Amino acid sequence: MKRTRVISTVLILSIVLIMGFLATWLTWSLTTRKLTREILNQAGLVAQSINISRLMTLQGNEQDLESANYLRIKEQLTQIRKNLSRCRFLYLMGKREDGAIFFYMDAQSVDSEDYAPPGLIYEEVPEEYLQTFNTGKSQVVGPITDRWGTLISGLVPIYAADNNRLLAVLGMDIEADDWHRYILFQCSLPVGLTIFVLLLISLFLFVNPQREKDEKQVRTIVLFMLAVLFPGMFLTWYTWGYTNNQMRESALEQARLVARSISVKRIQNLKGDQTDLNSQDYQRIKEQLFLIRKSHSTCRFLYLMGQKEDGTVFFFLDSQPTTSSDYAPPGLVYKEVSAEYLEHFKNAKDGTVGPITDRWGTLVTSLVPIFSNEDNQLIAILGMDIDTRDWKEKAILQCLLPIGLT
């Protein structure tokens, strides 16, 4: 009898340990993939926001320091890096005929010890970087250690529009310590729950080995189940809330990237009516938003809105083709505009709102105001929509771990 109890105890504890190990491994894997997708999405948005014509004028040496195109792209990268919480470095690299990798520019200030001047040769360039230049494919590499530290890098190639020639590779770096710290934090949930369940099982098996009375045994089992169930419910509720907050922050961060990439002067040239259909500025912005939305796996809609003097909210443009049933022509009045949208026009602050239901469906929306350069007046708000079903599926997937362990 005693031997049977020992075998049963070892078997139960082993099963819990294996489940805990699998849950932790799954969390590590899913979180790594999530971070990889996130850095590639963000780097891709930045790469698409760079004006190809400006980039093609750069020579990749110190003469670029006097170039207006160099200064414009550098300013753009600097502003974008400031709005990305995890981004450590942001830069453009090129490849010379002899195979040497060099920097066109980075987002650091010239007085920074990490500043890379135009033309600086990347002597310790890793083999993974060379693969991106050779294959022309986006990838996340690292951790890689060089003179700037130990980093995880998202690499996205940029091509010429006319002949599809590789012009440059955009790099976005995250500190390896931050990367691993975030993953470990996510893994602390299944690890902690596994330890908790092991302690409860040990308490149940060793503190109360004698089960002579059925009533006492049933009461003990019920208490044990409740002791596991309530922490599991709390952890599931916490995971749901934490995941939603993280998703809102991530969506807003990406919407900020898109907003920073749009030319303010082009927006100011729009009239917000049907005459914009013949405007090059309208066509350029619409094409830009279309390409961004197409490359963003979870983005359902992407658009610019304005507000008239009478408070009416209208669309400058959207990223849908004109043949789509969801297409919003310039000047279309947003009749069912929600109070949350109006609040963002009033306060001119960014944020993520929803779920909100309108003629286009039930959506979670990130809203980012865009201001004029001259007087800092609000000229438009960029909206990025995610379908609520996709949103909930991701949140539910994260909650499966505490539910499964419970």
PDB file of C-alpha atoms in Angstrom, residues 59-274:
ATOM      1  CA  GLN A  59      26.221  58.589 -51.923  1.00  0.00           C
ATOM      2  CA  GLY A  60      27.034  56.760 -48.703  1.00  0.00           C
ATOM      3  CA  ASN A  61      29.860  59.071 -47.625  1.00  0.00           C
ATOM      4  CA  GLU A  62      30.382  62.263 -45.629  1.00  0.00           C
ATOM      5  CA  GLN A  63      29.171  64.416 -48.513  1.00  0.00           C
ATOM      6  CA  ASP A  64      25.659  63.282 -47.592  1.00  0.00           C
ATOM      7  CA  LEU A  65      25.912  65.367 -44.411  1.00  0.00           C
ATOM      8  CA  GLU A  66      25.133  68.449 -46.543  1.00  0.00           C
ATOM      9  CA  SER A  67      22.299  66.742 -48.390  1.00  0.00           C
ATOM     10  CA  ALA A  68      18.716  67.814 -47.669  1.00  0.00           C
ATOM     11  CA  ASN A  69      17.545  64.279 -48.508  1.00  0.00           C
ATOM     12  CA  TYR A  70      19.969  62.781 -45.966  1.00  0.00           C
ATOM     13  CA  LEU A  71      18.818  65.205 -43.275  1.00  0.00           C
ATOM     14  CA  ARG A  72      15.141  64.530 -44.033  1.00  0.00           C
ATOM     15  CA  ILE A  73      15.474  60.735 -43.790  1.00  0.00           C
ATOM     16  CA  LYS A  74      17.667  60.983 -40.681  1.00  0.00           C
ATOM     17  CA  GLU A  75      15.121  63.242 -38.984  1.00  0.00           C
ATOM     18  CA  GLN A  76      12.395  60.765 -39.928  1.00  0.00           C
ATOM     19  CA  LEU A  77      14.300  57.812 -38.436  1.00  0.00           C
ATOM     20  CA  THR A  78      15.125  59.798 -35.296  1.00  0.00           C
ATOM     21  CA  GLN A  79      11.457  60.639 -34.678  1.00  0.00           C
ATOM     22  CA  ILE A  80      10.383  57.064 -35.328  1.00  0.00           C
ATOM     23  CA  ARG A  81      12.978  55.610 -32.934  1.00  0.00           C
ATOM     24  CA  LYS A  82      11.766  57.935 -30.179  1.00  0.00           C
ATOM     25  CA  ASN A  83       8.259  56.503 -30.575  1.00  0.00           C
ATOM     26  CA  LEU A  84       9.361  52.865 -30.384  1.00  0.00           C
ATOM     27  CA  SER A  85       9.781  51.849 -26.763  1.00  0.00           C
ATOM     28  CA  ARG A  86      11.986  48.806 -27.397  1.00  0.00           C
ATOM     29  CA  CYS A  87      14.007  50.133 -30.343  1.00  0.00           C
ATOM     30  CA  ARG A  88      17.682  50.720 -29.462  1.00  0.00           C
ATOM     31  CA  PHE A  89      19.050  51.520 -32.918  1.00  0.00           C
ATOM     32  CA  LEU A  90      17.521  52.306 -36.308  1.00  0.00           C
ATOM     33  CA  TYR A  91      19.676  52.642 -39.410  1.00  0.00           C
ATOM     34  CA  LEU A  92      20.138  52.144 -43.159  1.00  0.00           C
ATOM     35  CA  MET A  93      22.961  50.043 -44.607  1.00  0.00           C
ATOM     36  CA  GLY A  94      24.289  49.615 -48.120  1.00  0.00           C
ATOM     37  CA  LYS A  95      26.693  47.279 -49.900  1.00  0.00           C
ATOM     38  CA  ARG A  96      29.597  48.400 -52.069  1.00  0.00           C
ATOM     39  CA  GLU A  97      30.830  46.594 -55.192  1.00  0.00           C
ATOM     40  CA  ASP A  98      33.688  45.032 -53.222  1.00  0.00           C
ATOM     41  CA  GLY A  99      31.167  43.510 -50.802  1.00  0.00           C
ATOM     42  CA  ALA A 100      31.831  45.927 -47.927  1.00  0.00           C
ATOM     43  CA  ILE A 101      28.779  46.806 -45.826  1.00  0.00           C
ATOM     44  CA  PHE A 102      28.490  50.472 -44.844  1.00  0.00           C
ATOM     45  CA  PHE A 103      26.028  52.777 -43.106  1.00  0.00           C
ATOM     46  CA  TYR A 104      24.038  55.351 -45.036  1.00  0.00           C
ATOM     47  CA  MET A 105      22.855  56.801 -41.716  1.00  0.00           C
ATOM     48  CA  ASP A 106      21.464  55.994 -38.311  1.00  0.00           C
ATOM     49  CA  ALA A 107      18.967  57.576 -35.919  1.00  0.00           C
ATOM     50  CA  GLN A 108      21.553  58.609 -33.318  1.00  0.00           C
ATOM     51  CA  SER A 109      22.520  62.227 -32.696  1.00  0.00           C
ATOM     52  CA  VAL A 110      25.962  63.236 -33.985  1.00  0.00           C
ATOM     53  CA  ASP A 111      27.240  63.779 -30.434  1.00  0.00           C
ATOM     54  CA  SER A 112      26.303  60.238 -29.364  1.00  0.00           C
ATOM     55  CA  GLU A 113      29.122  57.734 -28.835  1.00  0.00           C
ATOM     56  CA  ASP A 114      26.991  55.256 -30.816  1.00  0.00           C
ATOM     57  CA  TYR A 115      26.649  57.567 -33.850  1.00  0.00           C
ATOM     58  CA  ALA A 116      27.433  55.977 -37.218  1.00  0.00           C
ATOM     59  CA  PRO A 117      28.447  58.636 -39.794  1.00  0.00           C
ATOM     60  CA  PRO A 118      27.540  58.086 -43.466  1.00  0.00           C
ATOM     61  CA  GLY A 119      30.030  55.787 -45.150  1.00  0.00           C
ATOM     62  CA  LEU A 120      31.190  54.057 -41.938  1.00  0.00           C
ATOM     63  CA  ILE A 121      32.250  50.490 -42.813  1.00  0.00           C
ATOM     64  CA  TYR A 122      30.604  47.780 -40.729  1.00  0.00           C
ATOM     65  CA  GLU A 123      33.787  45.746 -40.359  1.00  0.00           C
ATOM     66  CA  GLU A 124      32.388  43.153 -37.947  1.00  0.00           C
ATOM     67  CA  VAL A 125      29.255  42.585 -40.038  1.00  0.00           C
ATOM     68  CA  PRO A 126      27.705  39.205 -39.055  1.00  0.00           C
ATOM     69  CA  GLU A 127      27.071  36.477 -41.613  1.00  0.00           C
ATOM     70  CA  GLU A 128      23.310  36.795 -40.980  1.00  0.00           C
ATOM     71  CA  TYR A 129      23.380  40.408 -42.202  1.00  0.00           C
ATOM     72  CA  LEU A 130      25.143  39.336 -45.386  1.00  0.00           C
ATOM     73  CA  GLN A 131      22.390  36.765 -45.971  1.00  0.00           C
ATOM     74  CA  THR A 132      19.812  39.548 -46.089  1.00  0.00           C
ATOM     75  CA  PHE A 133      21.860  41.412 -48.704  1.00  0.00           C
ATOM     76  CA  ASN A 134      22.403  38.231 -50.707  1.00  0.00           C
ATOM     77  CA  THR A 135      18.867  36.800 -50.539  1.00  0.00           C
ATOM     78  CA  GLY A 136      16.926  40.054 -50.346  1.00  0.00           C
ATOM     79  CA  LYS A 137      14.632  38.586 -47.673  1.00  0.00           C
ATOM     80  CA  SER A 138      13.517  40.125 -44.399  1.00  0.00           C
ATOM     81  CA  GLN A 139      14.571  38.335 -41.217  1.00  0.00           C
ATOM     82  CA  VAL A 140      15.207  38.686 -37.504  1.00  0.00           C
ATOM     83  CA  VAL A 141      18.723  37.695 -36.411  1.00  0.00           C
ATOM     84  CA  GLY A 142      20.679  37.496 -33.182  1.00  0.00           C
ATOM     85  CA  PRO A 143      21.649  37.870 -30.473  1.00  0.00           C
ATOM     86  CA  ILE A 144      24.687  39.395 -32.192  1.00  0.00           C
ATOM     87  CA  THR A 145      27.509  41.183 -30.379  1.00  0.00           C
ATOM     88  CA  ASP A 146      29.439  44.038 -31.985  1.00  0.00           C
ATOM     89  CA  ARG A 147      30.826  47.437 -30.955  1.00  0.00           C
ATOM     90  CA  TRP A 148      27.280  48.647 -30.176  1.00  0.00           C
ATOM     91  CA  GLY A 149      26.388  45.841 -27.779  1.00  0.00           C
ATOM     92  CA  THR A 150      24.489  42.543 -27.859  1.00  0.00           C
ATOM     93  CA  LEU A 151      21.399  43.005 -29.969  1.00  0.00           C
ATOM     94  CA  ILE A 152      18.480  41.336 -31.748  1.00  0.00           C
ATOM     95  CA  SER A 153      18.091  42.858 -35.236  1.00  0.00           C
ATOM     96  CA  GLY A 154      15.175  43.075 -37.635  1.00  0.00           C
ATOM     97  CA  LEU A 155      16.459  43.469 -41.212  1.00  0.00           C
ATOM     98  CA  VAL A 156      14.238  44.601 -44.107  1.00  0.00           C
ATOM     99  CA  PRO A 157      15.508  45.167 -47.678  1.00  0.00           C
ATOM    100  CA  ILE A 158      14.479  48.285 -49.629  1.00  0.00           C
ATOM    101  CA  TYR A 159      14.228  48.083 -53.423  1.00  0.00           C
ATOM    102  CA  ALA A 160      14.240  50.593 -56.273  1.00  0.00           C
ATOM    103  CA  ALA A 161      10.769  51.095 -57.738  1.00  0.00           C
ATOM    104  CA  ASP A 162      11.873  51.034 -61.385  1.00  0.00           C
ATOM    105  CA  ASN A 163      14.089  47.933 -61.630  1.00  0.00           C
ATOM    106  CA  ASN A 164      13.567  46.203 -58.257  1.00  0.00           C
ATOM    107  CA  ARG A 165      17.269  46.623 -57.443  1.00  0.00           C
ATOM    108  CA  LEU A 166      18.298  46.286 -53.799  1.00  0.00           C
ATOM    109  CA  LEU A 167      19.135  49.802 -52.593  1.00  0.00           C
ATOM    110  CA  ALA A 168      19.564  49.373 -48.869  1.00  0.00           C
ATOM    111  CA  VAL A 169      18.704  47.288 -45.848  1.00  0.00           C
ATOM    112  CA  LEU A 170      16.919  48.866 -42.907  1.00  0.00           C
ATOM    113  CA  GLY A 171      18.000  47.604 -39.501  1.00  0.00           C
ATOM    114  CA  MET A 172      16.051  47.851 -36.269  1.00  0.00           C
ATOM    115  CA  ASP A 173      17.841  46.701 -33.105  1.00  0.00           C
ATOM    116  CA  ILE A 174      16.485  45.654 -29.719  1.00  0.00           C
ATOM    117  CA  GLU A 175      18.707  45.071 -26.699  1.00  0.00           C
ATOM    118  CA  ALA A 176      19.088  41.305 -26.233  1.00  0.00           C
ATOM    119  CA  ASP A 177      18.611  41.771 -22.476  1.00  0.00           C
ATOM    120  CA  ASP A 178      15.239  43.484 -23.042  1.00  0.00           C
ATOM    121  CA  TRP A 179      14.223  40.740 -25.483  1.00  0.00           C
ATOM    122  CA  HIS A 180      15.061  37.933 -23.055  1.00  0.00           C
ATOM    123  CA  ARG A 181      13.657  39.804 -20.053  1.00  0.00           C
ATOM    124  CA  TYR A 182      10.280  40.130 -21.758  1.00  0.00           C
ATOM    125  CA  ILE A 183      10.240  36.432 -22.691  1.00  0.00           C
ATOM    126  CA  LEU A 184      11.198  35.372 -19.146  1.00  0.00           C
ATOM    127  CA  PHE A 185       8.452  37.575 -17.726  1.00  0.00           C
ATOM    128  CA  GLN A 186       5.896  35.838 -19.959  1.00  0.00           C
ATOM    129  CA  CYS A 187       7.245  32.435 -18.882  1.00  0.00           C
ATOM    130  CA  SER A 188       6.951  33.302 -15.192  1.00  0.00           C
ATOM    131  CA  LEU A 189       3.198  32.630 -15.354  1.00  0.00           C
ATOM    132  CA  PRO A 190       3.315  28.901 -16.248  1.00  0.00           C
ATOM    133  CA  VAL A 191       6.401  28.398 -14.057  1.00  0.00           C
ATOM    134  CA  GLY A 192       4.725  30.013 -11.057  1.00  0.00           C
ATOM    135  CA  LEU A 193       1.473  28.130 -11.584  1.00  0.00           C
ATOM    136  CA  THR A 194       3.342  24.829 -11.930  1.00  0.00           C
ATOM    137  CA  ILE A 195       5.200  25.390  -8.646  1.00  0.00           C
ATOM    138  CA  PHE A 196       1.954  26.355  -6.941  1.00  0.00           C
ATOM    139  CA  VAL A 197       0.170  23.204  -8.144  1.00  0.00           C
ATOM    140  CA  LEU A 198       3.141  21.036  -7.085  1.00  0.00           C
ATOM    141  CA  LEU A 199       3.050  22.505  -3.585  1.00  0.00           C
ATOM    142  CA  LEU A 200      -0.683  21.918  -3.277  1.00  0.00           C
ATOM    143  CA  ILE A 201      -0.399  18.324  -4.455  1.00  0.00           C
ATOM    144  CA  SER A 202       2.478  17.697  -2.047  1.00  0.00           C
ATOM    145  CA  LEU A 203       0.434  19.176   0.788  1.00  0.00           C
ATOM    146  CA  PHE A 204      -2.541  17.014  -0.094  1.00  0.00           C
ATOM    147  CA  LEU A 205      -0.519  13.803  -0.391  1.00  0.00           C
ATOM    148  CA  PHE A 206       1.846  14.136   2.530  1.00  0.00           C
ATOM    149  CA  VAL A 207      -0.040  16.119   5.147  1.00  0.00           C
ATOM    150  CA  ASN A 208      -3.129  13.930   4.866  1.00  0.00           C
ATOM    151  CA  PRO A 209      -1.928  10.412   3.963  1.00  0.00           C
ATOM    152  CA  GLN A 210      -4.600   8.668   6.025  1.00  0.00           C
ATOM    153  CA  ARG A 211      -7.966   8.617   4.300  1.00  0.00           C
ATOM    154  CA  GLU A 212      -9.944   6.566   6.731  1.00  0.00           C
ATOM    155  CA  LYS A 213     -13.107   8.654   6.659  1.00  0.00           C
ATOM    156  CA  ASP A 214     -14.827   9.184   3.323  1.00  0.00           C
ATOM    157  CA  GLU A 215     -16.365  12.462   4.444  1.00  0.00           C
ATOM    158  CA  LYS A 216     -12.986  13.920   5.378  1.00  0.00           C
ATOM    159  CA  GLN A 217     -11.485  12.678   2.111  1.00  0.00           C
ATOM    160  CA  VAL A 218     -14.218  14.331   0.009  1.00  0.00           C
ATOM    161  CA  ARG A 219     -13.854  17.597   1.952  1.00  0.00           C
ATOM    162  CA  THR A 220     -10.102  17.553   1.416  1.00  0.00           C
ATOM    163  CA  ILE A 221     -10.463  16.917  -2.325  1.00  0.00           C
ATOM    164  CA  VAL A 222     -13.012  19.735  -2.667  1.00  0.00           C
ATOM    165  CA  LEU A 223     -10.737  22.159  -0.817  1.00  0.00           C
ATOM    166  CA  PHE A 224      -7.821  21.078  -2.978  1.00  0.00           C
ATOM    167  CA  MET A 225      -9.800  21.657  -6.184  1.00  0.00           C
ATOM    168  CA  LEU A 226     -10.931  25.082  -4.991  1.00  0.00           C
ATOM    169  CA  ALA A 227      -7.363  25.947  -4.021  1.00  0.00           C
ATOM    170  CA  VAL A 228      -6.288  25.221  -7.615  1.00  0.00           C
ATOM    171  CA  LEU A 229      -9.380  26.651  -9.327  1.00  0.00           C
ATOM    172  CA  PHE A 230      -9.421  30.144  -7.802  1.00  0.00           C
ATOM    173  CA  PRO A 231      -5.747  30.958  -8.485  1.00  0.00           C
ATOM    174  CA  GLY A 232      -6.233  29.569 -11.998  1.00  0.00           C
ATOM    175  CA  MET A 233      -9.253  31.825 -12.545  1.00  0.00           C
ATOM    176  CA  PHE A 234      -7.334  34.818 -11.238  1.00  0.00           C
ATOM    177  CA  LEU A 235      -4.333  34.080 -13.457  1.00  0.00           C
ATOM    178  CA  THR A 236      -6.626  33.655 -16.488  1.00  0.00           C
ATOM    179  CA  TRP A 237      -8.324  36.990 -15.733  1.00  0.00           C
ATOM    180  CA  TYR A 238      -4.938  38.653 -15.249  1.00  0.00           C
ATOM    181  CA  THR A 239      -3.591  37.148 -18.493  1.00  0.00           C
ATOM    182  CA  TRP A 240      -6.653  38.399 -20.406  1.00  0.00           C
ATOM    183  CA  GLY A 241      -6.243  41.944 -19.095  1.00  0.00           C
ATOM    184  CA  TYR A 242      -2.469  42.012 -19.509  1.00  0.00           C
ATOM    185  CA  THR A 243      -2.656  40.613 -23.062  1.00  0.00           C
ATOM    186  CA  ASN A 244      -5.295  43.169 -24.065  1.00  0.00           C
ATOM    187  CA  ASN A 245      -3.189  46.032 -22.714  1.00  0.00           C
ATOM    188  CA  GLN A 246      -0.091  44.743 -24.503  1.00  0.00           C
ATOM    189  CA  MET A 247      -2.013  44.384 -27.768  1.00  0.00           C
ATOM    190  CA  ARG A 248      -3.410  47.915 -27.451  1.00  0.00           C
ATOM    191  CA  GLU A 249       0.062  49.347 -26.840  1.00  0.00           C
ATOM    192  CA  SER A 250       1.520  47.383 -29.748  1.00  0.00           C
ATOM    193  CA  ALA A 251      -1.268  48.444 -32.141  1.00  0.00           C
ATOM    194  CA  LEU A 252      -0.881  52.089 -31.102  1.00  0.00           C
ATOM    195  CA  GLU A 253       2.888  51.943 -31.550  1.00  0.00           C
ATOM    196  CA  GLN A 254       2.474  50.659 -35.096  1.00  0.00           C
ATOM    197  CA  ALA A 255      -0.171  53.281 -35.899  1.00  0.00           C
ATOM    198  CA  ARG A 256       2.257  55.955 -34.700  1.00  0.00           C
ATOM    199  CA  LEU A 257       4.847  54.583 -37.104  1.00  0.00           C
ATOM    200  CA  VAL A 258       2.430  54.899 -40.015  1.00  0.00           C
ATOM    201  CA  ALA A 259       1.398  58.414 -39.004  1.00  0.00           C
ATOM    202  CA  ARG A 260       5.033  59.553 -38.808  1.00  0.00           C
ATOM    203  CA  SER A 261       5.678  58.167 -42.287  1.00  0.00           C
ATOM    204  CA  ILE A 262       3.040  60.304 -44.045  1.00  0.00           C
ATOM    205  CA  SER A 263       4.079  63.636 -45.542  1.00  0.00           C
ATOM    206  CA  VAL A 264       2.325  66.434 -43.663  1.00  0.00           C
ATOM    207  CA  LYS A 265       2.577  68.715 -46.705  1.00  0.00           C
ATOM    208  CA  ARG A 266       0.749  66.161 -48.845  1.00  0.00           C
ATOM    209  CA  ILE A 267      -2.086  65.964 -46.292  1.00  0.00           C
ATOM    210  CA  GLN A 268      -2.324  69.774 -46.170  1.00  0.00           C
ATOM    211  CA  ASN A 269      -2.790  69.820 -49.953  1.00  0.00           C
ATOM    212  CA  LEU A 270      -5.902  67.626 -49.709  1.00  0.00           C
ATOM    213  CA  LYS A 271      -9.351  69.240 -49.806  1.00  0.00           C
ATOM    214  CA  GLY A 272     -11.350  66.342 -48.442  1.00  0.00           C
ATOM    215  CA  ASP A 273     -13.710  66.043 -51.413  1.00  0.00           C
ATOM    216  CA  GLN A 274     -14.004  64.329 -54.804  1.00  0.00           C
TER     217      GLN A 274
END
